[in-house]
PDB file of C-alpha atoms and ligand atoms in Angstrom:
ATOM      1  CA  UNK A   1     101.522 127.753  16.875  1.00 93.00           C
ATOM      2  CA  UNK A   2     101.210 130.296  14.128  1.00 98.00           C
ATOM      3  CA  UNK A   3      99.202 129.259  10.733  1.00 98.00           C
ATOM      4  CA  UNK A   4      99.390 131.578   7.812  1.00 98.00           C
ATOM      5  CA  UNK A   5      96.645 129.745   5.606  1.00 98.00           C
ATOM      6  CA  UNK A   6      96.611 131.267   1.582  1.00 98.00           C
ATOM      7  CA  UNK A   7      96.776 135.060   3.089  1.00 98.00           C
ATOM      8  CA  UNK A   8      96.056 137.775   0.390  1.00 98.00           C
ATOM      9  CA  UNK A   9      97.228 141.318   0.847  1.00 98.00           C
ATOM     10  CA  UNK A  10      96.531 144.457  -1.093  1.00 98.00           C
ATOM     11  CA  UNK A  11      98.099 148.057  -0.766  1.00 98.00           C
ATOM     12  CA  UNK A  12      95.004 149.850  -2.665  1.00 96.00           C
ATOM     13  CA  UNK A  13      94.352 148.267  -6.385  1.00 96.00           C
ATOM     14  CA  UNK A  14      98.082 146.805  -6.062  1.00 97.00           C
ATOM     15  CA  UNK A  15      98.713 143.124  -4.233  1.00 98.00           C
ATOM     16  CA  UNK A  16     101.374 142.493  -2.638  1.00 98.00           C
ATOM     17  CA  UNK A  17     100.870 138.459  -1.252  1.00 98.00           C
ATOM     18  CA  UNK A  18      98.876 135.708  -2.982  1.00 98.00           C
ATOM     19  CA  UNK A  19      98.289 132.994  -1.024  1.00 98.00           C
ATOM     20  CA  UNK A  20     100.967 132.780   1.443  1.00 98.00           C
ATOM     21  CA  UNK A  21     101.056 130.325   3.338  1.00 98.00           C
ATOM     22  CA  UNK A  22     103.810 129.811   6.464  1.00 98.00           C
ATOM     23  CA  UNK A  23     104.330 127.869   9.839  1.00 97.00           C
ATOM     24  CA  UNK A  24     106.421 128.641  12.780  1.00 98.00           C
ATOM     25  CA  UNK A  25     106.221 126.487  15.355  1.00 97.00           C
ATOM     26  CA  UNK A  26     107.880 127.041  19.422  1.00 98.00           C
ATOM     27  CA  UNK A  27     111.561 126.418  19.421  1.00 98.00           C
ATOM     28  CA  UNK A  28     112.095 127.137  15.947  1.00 98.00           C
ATOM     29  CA  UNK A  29     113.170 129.691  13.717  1.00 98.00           C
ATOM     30  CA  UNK A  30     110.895 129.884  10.526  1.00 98.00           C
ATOM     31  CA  UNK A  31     113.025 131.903   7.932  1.00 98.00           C
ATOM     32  CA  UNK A  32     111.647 133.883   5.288  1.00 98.00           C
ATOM     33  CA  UNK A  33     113.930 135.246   2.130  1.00 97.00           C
ATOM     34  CA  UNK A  34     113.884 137.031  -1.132  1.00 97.00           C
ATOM     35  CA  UNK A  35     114.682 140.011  -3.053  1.00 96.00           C
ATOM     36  CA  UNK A  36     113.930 142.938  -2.438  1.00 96.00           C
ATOM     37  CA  UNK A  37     110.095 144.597  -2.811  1.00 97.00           C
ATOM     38  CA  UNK A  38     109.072 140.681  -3.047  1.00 98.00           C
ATOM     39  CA  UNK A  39     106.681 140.755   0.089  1.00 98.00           C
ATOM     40  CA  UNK A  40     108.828 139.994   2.891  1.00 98.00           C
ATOM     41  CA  UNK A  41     107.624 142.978   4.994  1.00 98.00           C
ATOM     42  CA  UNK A  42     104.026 143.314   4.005  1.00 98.00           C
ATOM     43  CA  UNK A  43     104.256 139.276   5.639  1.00 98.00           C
ATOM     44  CA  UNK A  44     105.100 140.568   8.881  1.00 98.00           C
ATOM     45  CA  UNK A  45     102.576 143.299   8.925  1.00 98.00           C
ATOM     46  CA  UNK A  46      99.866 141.287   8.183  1.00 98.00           C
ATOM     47  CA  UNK A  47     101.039 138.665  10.949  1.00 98.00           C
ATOM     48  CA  UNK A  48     101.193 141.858  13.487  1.00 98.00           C
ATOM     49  CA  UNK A  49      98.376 143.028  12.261  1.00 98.00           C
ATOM     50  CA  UNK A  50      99.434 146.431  11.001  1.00 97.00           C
ATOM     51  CA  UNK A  51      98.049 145.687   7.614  1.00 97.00           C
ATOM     52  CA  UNK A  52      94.473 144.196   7.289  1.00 97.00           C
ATOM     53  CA  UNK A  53      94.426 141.078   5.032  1.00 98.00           C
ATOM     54  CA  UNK A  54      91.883 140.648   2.009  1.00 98.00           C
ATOM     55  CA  UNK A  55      91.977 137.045   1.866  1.00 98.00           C
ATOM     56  CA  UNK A  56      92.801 134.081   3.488  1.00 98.00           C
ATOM     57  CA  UNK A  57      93.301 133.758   7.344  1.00 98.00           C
ATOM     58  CA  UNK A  58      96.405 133.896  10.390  1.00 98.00           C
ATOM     59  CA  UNK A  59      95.742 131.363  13.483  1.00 98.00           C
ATOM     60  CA  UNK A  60      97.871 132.207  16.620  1.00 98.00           C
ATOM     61  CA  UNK A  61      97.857 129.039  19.129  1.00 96.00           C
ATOM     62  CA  UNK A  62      94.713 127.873  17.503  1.00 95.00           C
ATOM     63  CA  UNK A  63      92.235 131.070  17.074  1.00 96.00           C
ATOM     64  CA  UNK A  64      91.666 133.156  14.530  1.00 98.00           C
ATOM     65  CA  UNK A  65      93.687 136.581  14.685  1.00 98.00           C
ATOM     66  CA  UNK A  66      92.712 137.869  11.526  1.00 97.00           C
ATOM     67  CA  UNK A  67      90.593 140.899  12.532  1.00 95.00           C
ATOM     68  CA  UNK A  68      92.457 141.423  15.528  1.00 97.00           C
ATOM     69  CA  UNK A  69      94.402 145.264  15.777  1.00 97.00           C
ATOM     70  CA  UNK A  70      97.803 145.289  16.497  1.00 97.00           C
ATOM     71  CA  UNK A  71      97.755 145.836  20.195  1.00 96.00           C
ATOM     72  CA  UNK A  72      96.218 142.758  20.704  1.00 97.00           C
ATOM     73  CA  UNK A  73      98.228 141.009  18.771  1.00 97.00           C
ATOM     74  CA  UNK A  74     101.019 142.345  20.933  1.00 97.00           C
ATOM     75  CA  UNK A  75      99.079 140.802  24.159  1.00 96.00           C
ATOM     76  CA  UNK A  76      98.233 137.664  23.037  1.00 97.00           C
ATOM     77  CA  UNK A  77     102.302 137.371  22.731  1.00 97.00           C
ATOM     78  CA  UNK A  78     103.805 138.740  19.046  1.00 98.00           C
ATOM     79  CA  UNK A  79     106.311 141.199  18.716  1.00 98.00           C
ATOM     80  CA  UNK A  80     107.830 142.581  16.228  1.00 97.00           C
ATOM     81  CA  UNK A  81     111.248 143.989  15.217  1.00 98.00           C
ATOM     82  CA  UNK A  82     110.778 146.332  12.614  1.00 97.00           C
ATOM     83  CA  UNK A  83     113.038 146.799   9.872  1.00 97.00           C
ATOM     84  CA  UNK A  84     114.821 149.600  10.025  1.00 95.00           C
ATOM     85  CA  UNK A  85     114.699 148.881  13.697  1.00 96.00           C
ATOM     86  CA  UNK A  86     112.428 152.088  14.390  1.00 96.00           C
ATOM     87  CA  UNK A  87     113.591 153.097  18.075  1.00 97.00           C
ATOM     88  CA  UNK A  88     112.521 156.312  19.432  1.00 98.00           C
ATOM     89  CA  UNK A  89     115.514 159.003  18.975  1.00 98.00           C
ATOM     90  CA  UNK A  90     114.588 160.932  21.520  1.00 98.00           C
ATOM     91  CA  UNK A  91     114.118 158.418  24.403  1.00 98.00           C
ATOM     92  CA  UNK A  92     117.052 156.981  25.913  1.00 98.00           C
ATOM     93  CA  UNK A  93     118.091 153.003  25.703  1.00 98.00           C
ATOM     94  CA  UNK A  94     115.794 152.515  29.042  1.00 98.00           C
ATOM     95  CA  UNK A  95     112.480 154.396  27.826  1.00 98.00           C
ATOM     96  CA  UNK A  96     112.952 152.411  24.799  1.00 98.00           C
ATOM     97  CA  UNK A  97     112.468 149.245  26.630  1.00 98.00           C
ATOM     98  CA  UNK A  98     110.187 150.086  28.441  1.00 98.00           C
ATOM     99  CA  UNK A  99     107.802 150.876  25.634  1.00 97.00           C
ATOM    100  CA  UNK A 100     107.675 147.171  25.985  1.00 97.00           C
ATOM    101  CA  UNK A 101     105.804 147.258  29.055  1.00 97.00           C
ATOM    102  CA  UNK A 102     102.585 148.250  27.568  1.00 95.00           C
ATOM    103  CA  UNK A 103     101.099 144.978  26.526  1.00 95.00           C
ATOM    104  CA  UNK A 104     101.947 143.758  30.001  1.00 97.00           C
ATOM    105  CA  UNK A 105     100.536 143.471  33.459  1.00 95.00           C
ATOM    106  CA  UNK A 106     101.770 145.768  35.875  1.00 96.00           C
ATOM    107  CA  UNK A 107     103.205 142.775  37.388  1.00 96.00           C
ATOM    108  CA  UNK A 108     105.313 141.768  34.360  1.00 96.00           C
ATOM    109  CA  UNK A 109     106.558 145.486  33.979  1.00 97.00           C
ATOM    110  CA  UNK A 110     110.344 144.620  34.386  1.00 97.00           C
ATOM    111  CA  UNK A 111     113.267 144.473  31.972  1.00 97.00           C
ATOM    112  CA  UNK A 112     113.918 140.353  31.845  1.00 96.00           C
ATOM    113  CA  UNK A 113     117.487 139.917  32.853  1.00 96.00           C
ATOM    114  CA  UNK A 114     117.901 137.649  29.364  1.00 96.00           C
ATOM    115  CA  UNK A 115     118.311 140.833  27.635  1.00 97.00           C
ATOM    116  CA  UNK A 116     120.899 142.128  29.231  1.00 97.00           C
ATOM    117  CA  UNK A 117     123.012 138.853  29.522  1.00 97.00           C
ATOM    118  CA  UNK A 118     122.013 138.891  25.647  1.00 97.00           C
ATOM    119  CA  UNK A 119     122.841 142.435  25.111  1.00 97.00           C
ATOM    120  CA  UNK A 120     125.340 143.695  28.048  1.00 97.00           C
ATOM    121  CA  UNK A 121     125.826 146.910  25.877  1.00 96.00           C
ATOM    122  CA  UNK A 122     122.205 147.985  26.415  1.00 97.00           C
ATOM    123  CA  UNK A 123     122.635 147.717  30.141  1.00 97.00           C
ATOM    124  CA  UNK A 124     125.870 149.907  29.890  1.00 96.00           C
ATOM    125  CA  UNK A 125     124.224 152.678  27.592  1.00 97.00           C
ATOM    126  CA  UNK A 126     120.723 152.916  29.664  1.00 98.00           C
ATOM    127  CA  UNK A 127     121.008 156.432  30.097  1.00 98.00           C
ATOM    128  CA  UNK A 128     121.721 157.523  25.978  1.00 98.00           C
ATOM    129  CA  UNK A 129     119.513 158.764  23.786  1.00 98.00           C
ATOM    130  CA  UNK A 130     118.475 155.693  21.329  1.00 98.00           C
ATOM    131  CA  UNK A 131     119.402 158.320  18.295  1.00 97.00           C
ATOM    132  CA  UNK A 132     122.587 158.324  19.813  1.00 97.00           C
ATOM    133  CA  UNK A 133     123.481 154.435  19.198  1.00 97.00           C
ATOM    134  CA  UNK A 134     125.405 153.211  16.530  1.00 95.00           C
ATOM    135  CA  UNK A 135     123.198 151.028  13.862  1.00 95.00           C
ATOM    136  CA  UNK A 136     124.088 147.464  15.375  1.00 96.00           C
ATOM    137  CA  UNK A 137     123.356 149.101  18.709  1.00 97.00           C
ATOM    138  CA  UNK A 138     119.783 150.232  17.857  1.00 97.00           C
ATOM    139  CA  UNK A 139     119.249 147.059  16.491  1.00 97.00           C
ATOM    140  CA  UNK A 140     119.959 145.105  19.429  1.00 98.00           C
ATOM    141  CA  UNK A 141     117.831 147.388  21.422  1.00 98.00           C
ATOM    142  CA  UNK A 142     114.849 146.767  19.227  1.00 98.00           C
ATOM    143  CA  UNK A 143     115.118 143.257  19.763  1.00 98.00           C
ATOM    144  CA  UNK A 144     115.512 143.824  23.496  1.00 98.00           C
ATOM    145  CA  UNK A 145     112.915 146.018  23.169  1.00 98.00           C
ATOM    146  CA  UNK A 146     110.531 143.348  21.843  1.00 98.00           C
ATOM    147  CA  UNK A 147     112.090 141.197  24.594  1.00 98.00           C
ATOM    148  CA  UNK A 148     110.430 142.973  27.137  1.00 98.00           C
ATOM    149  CA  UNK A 149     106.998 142.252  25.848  1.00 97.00           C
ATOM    150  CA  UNK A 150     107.642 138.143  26.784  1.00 97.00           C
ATOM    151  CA  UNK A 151     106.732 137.397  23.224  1.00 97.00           C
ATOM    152  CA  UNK A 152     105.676 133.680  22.637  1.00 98.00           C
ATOM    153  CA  UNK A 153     106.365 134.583  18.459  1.00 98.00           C
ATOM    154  CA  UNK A 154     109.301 136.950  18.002  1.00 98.00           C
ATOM    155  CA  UNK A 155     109.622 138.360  14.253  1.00 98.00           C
ATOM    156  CA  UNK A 156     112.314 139.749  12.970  1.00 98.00           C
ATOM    157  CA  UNK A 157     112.580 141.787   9.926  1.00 98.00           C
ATOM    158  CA  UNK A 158     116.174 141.935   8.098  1.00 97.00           C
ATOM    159  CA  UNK A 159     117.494 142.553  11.751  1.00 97.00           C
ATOM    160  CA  UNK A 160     121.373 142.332   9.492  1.00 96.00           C
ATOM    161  CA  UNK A 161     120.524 144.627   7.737  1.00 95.00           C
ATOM    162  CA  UNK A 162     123.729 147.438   7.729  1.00 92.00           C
ATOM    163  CA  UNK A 163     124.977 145.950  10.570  1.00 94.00           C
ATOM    164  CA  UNK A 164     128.985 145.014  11.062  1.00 94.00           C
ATOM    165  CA  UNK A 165     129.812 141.453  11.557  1.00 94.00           C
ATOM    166  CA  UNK A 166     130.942 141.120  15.169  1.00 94.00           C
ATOM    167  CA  UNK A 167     126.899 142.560  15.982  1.00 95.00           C
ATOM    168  CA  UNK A 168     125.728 140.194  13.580  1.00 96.00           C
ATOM    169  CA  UNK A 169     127.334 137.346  15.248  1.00 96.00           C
ATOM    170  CA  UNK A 170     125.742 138.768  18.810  1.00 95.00           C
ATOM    171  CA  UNK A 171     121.919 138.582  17.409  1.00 97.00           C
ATOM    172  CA  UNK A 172     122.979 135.315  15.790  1.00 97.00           C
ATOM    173  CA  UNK A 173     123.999 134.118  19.064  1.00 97.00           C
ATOM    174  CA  UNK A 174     120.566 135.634  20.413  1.00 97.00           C
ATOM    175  CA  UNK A 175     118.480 134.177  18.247  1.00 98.00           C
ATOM    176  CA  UNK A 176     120.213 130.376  18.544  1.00 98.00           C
ATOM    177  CA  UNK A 177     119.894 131.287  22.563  1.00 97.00           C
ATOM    178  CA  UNK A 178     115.754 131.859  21.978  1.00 97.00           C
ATOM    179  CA  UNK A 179     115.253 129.045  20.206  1.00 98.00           C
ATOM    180  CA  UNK A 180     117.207 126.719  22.869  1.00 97.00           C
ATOM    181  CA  UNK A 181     114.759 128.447  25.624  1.00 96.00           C
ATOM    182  CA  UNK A 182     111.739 126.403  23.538  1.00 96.00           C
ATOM    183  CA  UNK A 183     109.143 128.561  24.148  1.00 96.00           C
ATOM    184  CA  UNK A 184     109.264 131.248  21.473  1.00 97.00           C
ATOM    185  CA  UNK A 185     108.848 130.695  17.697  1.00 98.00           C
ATOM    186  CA  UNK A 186     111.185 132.568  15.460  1.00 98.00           C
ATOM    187  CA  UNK A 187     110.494 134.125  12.313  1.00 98.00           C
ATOM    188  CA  UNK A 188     113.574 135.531  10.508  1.00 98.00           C
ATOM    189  CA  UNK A 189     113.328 137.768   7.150  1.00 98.00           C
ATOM    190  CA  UNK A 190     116.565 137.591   5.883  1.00 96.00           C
ATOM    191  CA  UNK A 191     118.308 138.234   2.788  1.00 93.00           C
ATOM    192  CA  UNK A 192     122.154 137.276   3.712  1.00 92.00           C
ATOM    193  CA  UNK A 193     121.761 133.933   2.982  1.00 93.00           C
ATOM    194  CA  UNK A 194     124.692 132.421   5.207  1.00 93.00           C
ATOM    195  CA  UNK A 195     123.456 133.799   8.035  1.00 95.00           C
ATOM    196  CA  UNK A 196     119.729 132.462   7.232  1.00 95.00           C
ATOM    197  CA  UNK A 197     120.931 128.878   6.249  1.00 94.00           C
ATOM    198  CA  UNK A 198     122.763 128.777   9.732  1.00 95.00           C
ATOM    199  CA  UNK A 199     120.054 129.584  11.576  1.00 97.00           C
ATOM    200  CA  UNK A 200     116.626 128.408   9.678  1.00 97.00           C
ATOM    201  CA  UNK A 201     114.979 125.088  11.044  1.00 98.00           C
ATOM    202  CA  UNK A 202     112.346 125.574   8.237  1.00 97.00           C
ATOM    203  CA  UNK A 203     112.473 128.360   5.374  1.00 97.00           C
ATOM    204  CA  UNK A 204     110.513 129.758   2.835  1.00 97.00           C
ATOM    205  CA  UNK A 205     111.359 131.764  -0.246  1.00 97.00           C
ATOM    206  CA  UNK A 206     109.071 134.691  -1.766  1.00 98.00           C
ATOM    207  CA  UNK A 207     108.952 136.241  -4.829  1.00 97.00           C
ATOM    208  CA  UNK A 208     106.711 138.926  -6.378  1.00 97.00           C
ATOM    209  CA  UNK A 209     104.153 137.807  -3.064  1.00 98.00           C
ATOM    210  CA  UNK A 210     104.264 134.013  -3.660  1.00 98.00           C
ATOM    211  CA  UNK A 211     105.846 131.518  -1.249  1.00 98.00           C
ATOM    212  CA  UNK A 212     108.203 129.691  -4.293  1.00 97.00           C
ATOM    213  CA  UNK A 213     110.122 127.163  -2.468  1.00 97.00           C
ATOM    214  CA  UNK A 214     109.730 125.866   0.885  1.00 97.00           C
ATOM    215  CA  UNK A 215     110.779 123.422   2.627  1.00 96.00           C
ATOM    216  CA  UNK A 216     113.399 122.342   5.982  1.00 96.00           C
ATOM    217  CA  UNK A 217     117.111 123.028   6.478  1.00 93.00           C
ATOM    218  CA  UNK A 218     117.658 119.145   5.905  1.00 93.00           C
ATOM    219  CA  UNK A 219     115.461 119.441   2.039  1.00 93.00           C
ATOM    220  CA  UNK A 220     117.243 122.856   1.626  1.00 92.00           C
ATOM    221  CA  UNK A 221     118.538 123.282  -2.197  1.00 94.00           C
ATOM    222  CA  UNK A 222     120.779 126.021  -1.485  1.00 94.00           C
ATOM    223  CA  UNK A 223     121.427 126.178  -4.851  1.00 94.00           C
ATOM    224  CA  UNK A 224     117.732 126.854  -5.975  1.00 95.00           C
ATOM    225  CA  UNK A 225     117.390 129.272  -3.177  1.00 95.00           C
ATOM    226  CA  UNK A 226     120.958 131.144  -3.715  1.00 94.00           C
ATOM    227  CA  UNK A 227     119.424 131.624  -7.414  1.00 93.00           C
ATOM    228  CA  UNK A 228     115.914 132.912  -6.276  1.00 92.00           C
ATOM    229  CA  UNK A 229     117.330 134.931  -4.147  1.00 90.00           C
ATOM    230  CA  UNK A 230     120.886 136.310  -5.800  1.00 82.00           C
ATOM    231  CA  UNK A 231     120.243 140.018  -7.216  1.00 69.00           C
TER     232      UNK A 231
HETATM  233  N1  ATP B   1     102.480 151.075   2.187  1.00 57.14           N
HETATM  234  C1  ATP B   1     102.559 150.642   0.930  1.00 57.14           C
HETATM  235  N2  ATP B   1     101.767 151.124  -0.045  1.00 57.14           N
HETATM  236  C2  ATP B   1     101.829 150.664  -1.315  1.00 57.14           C
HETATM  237  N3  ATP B   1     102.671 149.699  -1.716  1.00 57.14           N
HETATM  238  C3  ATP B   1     103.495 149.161  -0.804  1.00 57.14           C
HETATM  239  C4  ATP B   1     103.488 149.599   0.560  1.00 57.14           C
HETATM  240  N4  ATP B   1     104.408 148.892   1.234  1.00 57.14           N
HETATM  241  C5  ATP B   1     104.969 148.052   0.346  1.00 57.14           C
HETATM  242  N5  ATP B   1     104.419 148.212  -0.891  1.00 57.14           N
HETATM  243  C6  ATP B   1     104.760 147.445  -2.103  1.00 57.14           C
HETATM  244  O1  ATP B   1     104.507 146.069  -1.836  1.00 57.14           O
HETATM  245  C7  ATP B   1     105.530 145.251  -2.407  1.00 57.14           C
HETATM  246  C8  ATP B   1     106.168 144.408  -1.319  1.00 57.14           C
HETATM  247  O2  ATP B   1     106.864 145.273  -0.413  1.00 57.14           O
HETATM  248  P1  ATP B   1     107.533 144.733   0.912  1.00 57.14           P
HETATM  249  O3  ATP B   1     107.983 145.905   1.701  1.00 57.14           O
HETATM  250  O4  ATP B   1     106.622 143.777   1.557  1.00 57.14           O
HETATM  251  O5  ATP B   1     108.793 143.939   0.323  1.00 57.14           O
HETATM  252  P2  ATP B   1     110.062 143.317   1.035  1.00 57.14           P
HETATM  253  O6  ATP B   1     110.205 141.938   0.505  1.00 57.14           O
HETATM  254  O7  ATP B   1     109.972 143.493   2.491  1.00 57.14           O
HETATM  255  O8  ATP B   1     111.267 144.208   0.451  1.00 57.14           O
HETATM  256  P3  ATP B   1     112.670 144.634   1.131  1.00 57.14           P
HETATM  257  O9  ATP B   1     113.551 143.433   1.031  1.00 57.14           O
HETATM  258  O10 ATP B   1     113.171 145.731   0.269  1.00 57.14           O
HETATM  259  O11 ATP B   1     112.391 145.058   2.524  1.00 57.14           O
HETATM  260  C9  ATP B   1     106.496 146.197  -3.106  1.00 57.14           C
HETATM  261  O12 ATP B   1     106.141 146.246  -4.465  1.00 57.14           O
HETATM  262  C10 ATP B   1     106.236 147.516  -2.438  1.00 57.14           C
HETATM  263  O13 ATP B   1     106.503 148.580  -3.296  1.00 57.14           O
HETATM  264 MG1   MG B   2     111.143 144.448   3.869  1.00 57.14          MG
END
């Protein structure tokens, strides 16, 4: 569903992808690791679209989304969750949400009861302020908040990052539910490798903005890929 064919990316005179190159496919969760400052992120922008490529091309369900902006992107069915999560502070858990609404039609305009049966704690905190939430907390409402938007590619950016176990084990549990559904592809950046090698169907590995090693969980030399990716 989504081709990332030899994409190039440049921040200014600096580049920060050569020739990437990644698939993620409906019902399965496409994971993406590496150190840190390797290109993970600037990946995900330029599949949202929040960072204009300067070579190569991104297909989404067989057209070419390369000049589209962002907002598009988000109607033709990709959401993101950012790292860092990036709620609003000032909006309580509900508003949040239901900044998911606006690549919708008015008809689609409803919170999806999935996320709350995903993420009862949401549905018990609707009134607080999003700055009010505890870190595992914000990050499950950023993932319910991209939810909302019925996203047919889901990304998700270090969404372990900080987080205490028991949470991590709820968005693992989210992400494994997704996946069953069919109908979304998955793409993880991740950087605990555990919880990446328990979830990845296919994974690539990045360093200094090239893909390295690629492959699928069953061709997975988690030896090579615990080096590449140890600190
Ligand atoms: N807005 C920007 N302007 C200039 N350089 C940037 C910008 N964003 C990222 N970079 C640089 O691009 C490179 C890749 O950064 P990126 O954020 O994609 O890495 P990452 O793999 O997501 O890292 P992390 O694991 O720390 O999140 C780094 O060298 C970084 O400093
Ligand atoms: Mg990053």
């Amino acid at each position: 569903m989504l081709n990332v064919a030899n994409v190039d990316l440049h921040y200014g005179a600096a580049q920060a992808l050569r020739g990437v190159s990644l698939r993620a496919a409906a019902g399965r969760v496409t994971c993406v690791m590496g150190r840190n400052g390797v290109g993970k992120t600037s990946l995900m922008r330029a599949i949202a679209g929040q960072q204009p490529i300067s070579g190569g091309a991104i297909e989404w369900r067989g057209r070419d989304i390369s000049a589209l902006r962002p907002y598009d992107r988000a109607r033709a069915g990709i959401a993101v969750v950012p790292q860092g999560r990036e709620i609003f502070p000032q909006l309580t858990v509900e508003e949040n949400l239901m900044t998911g609404y606006a690549p919708l039609k008015r008809a689609d305009r409803y919170v999806p009861d999935a996320v709350y049966d995903l993420f009862p704690v949401l549905k018990d905190m609707l009134r607080r302020r999003g700055g009010d939430l505890s870190g595992g907390q914000q990050q499950q409402l950023a993932i319910g908040r991209a939810l909302v938007t019925r996203p047919k590619l889901l990304v998700l950016d270090e969404p372990t990052e900080g987080i205490q176990p028991s949470i991590i084990k709820d968005i693992g549990r989210a992400i494994v539910f997704l996946r069953r559904q069919g109908e979304m592809a998955i793409i993880l950046v991740e950087q605990y490798f555990d919880f990446a090698r328990d979830l990845a169907d296919d994974f690539l590995v990045m360093d200094r903005g090239e893909v390295v090693i690629s492959g699928t969980r069953e061709t997975m030399d988690e030896a090579a890929v615990r080096a590449r990716i140890a600190v």
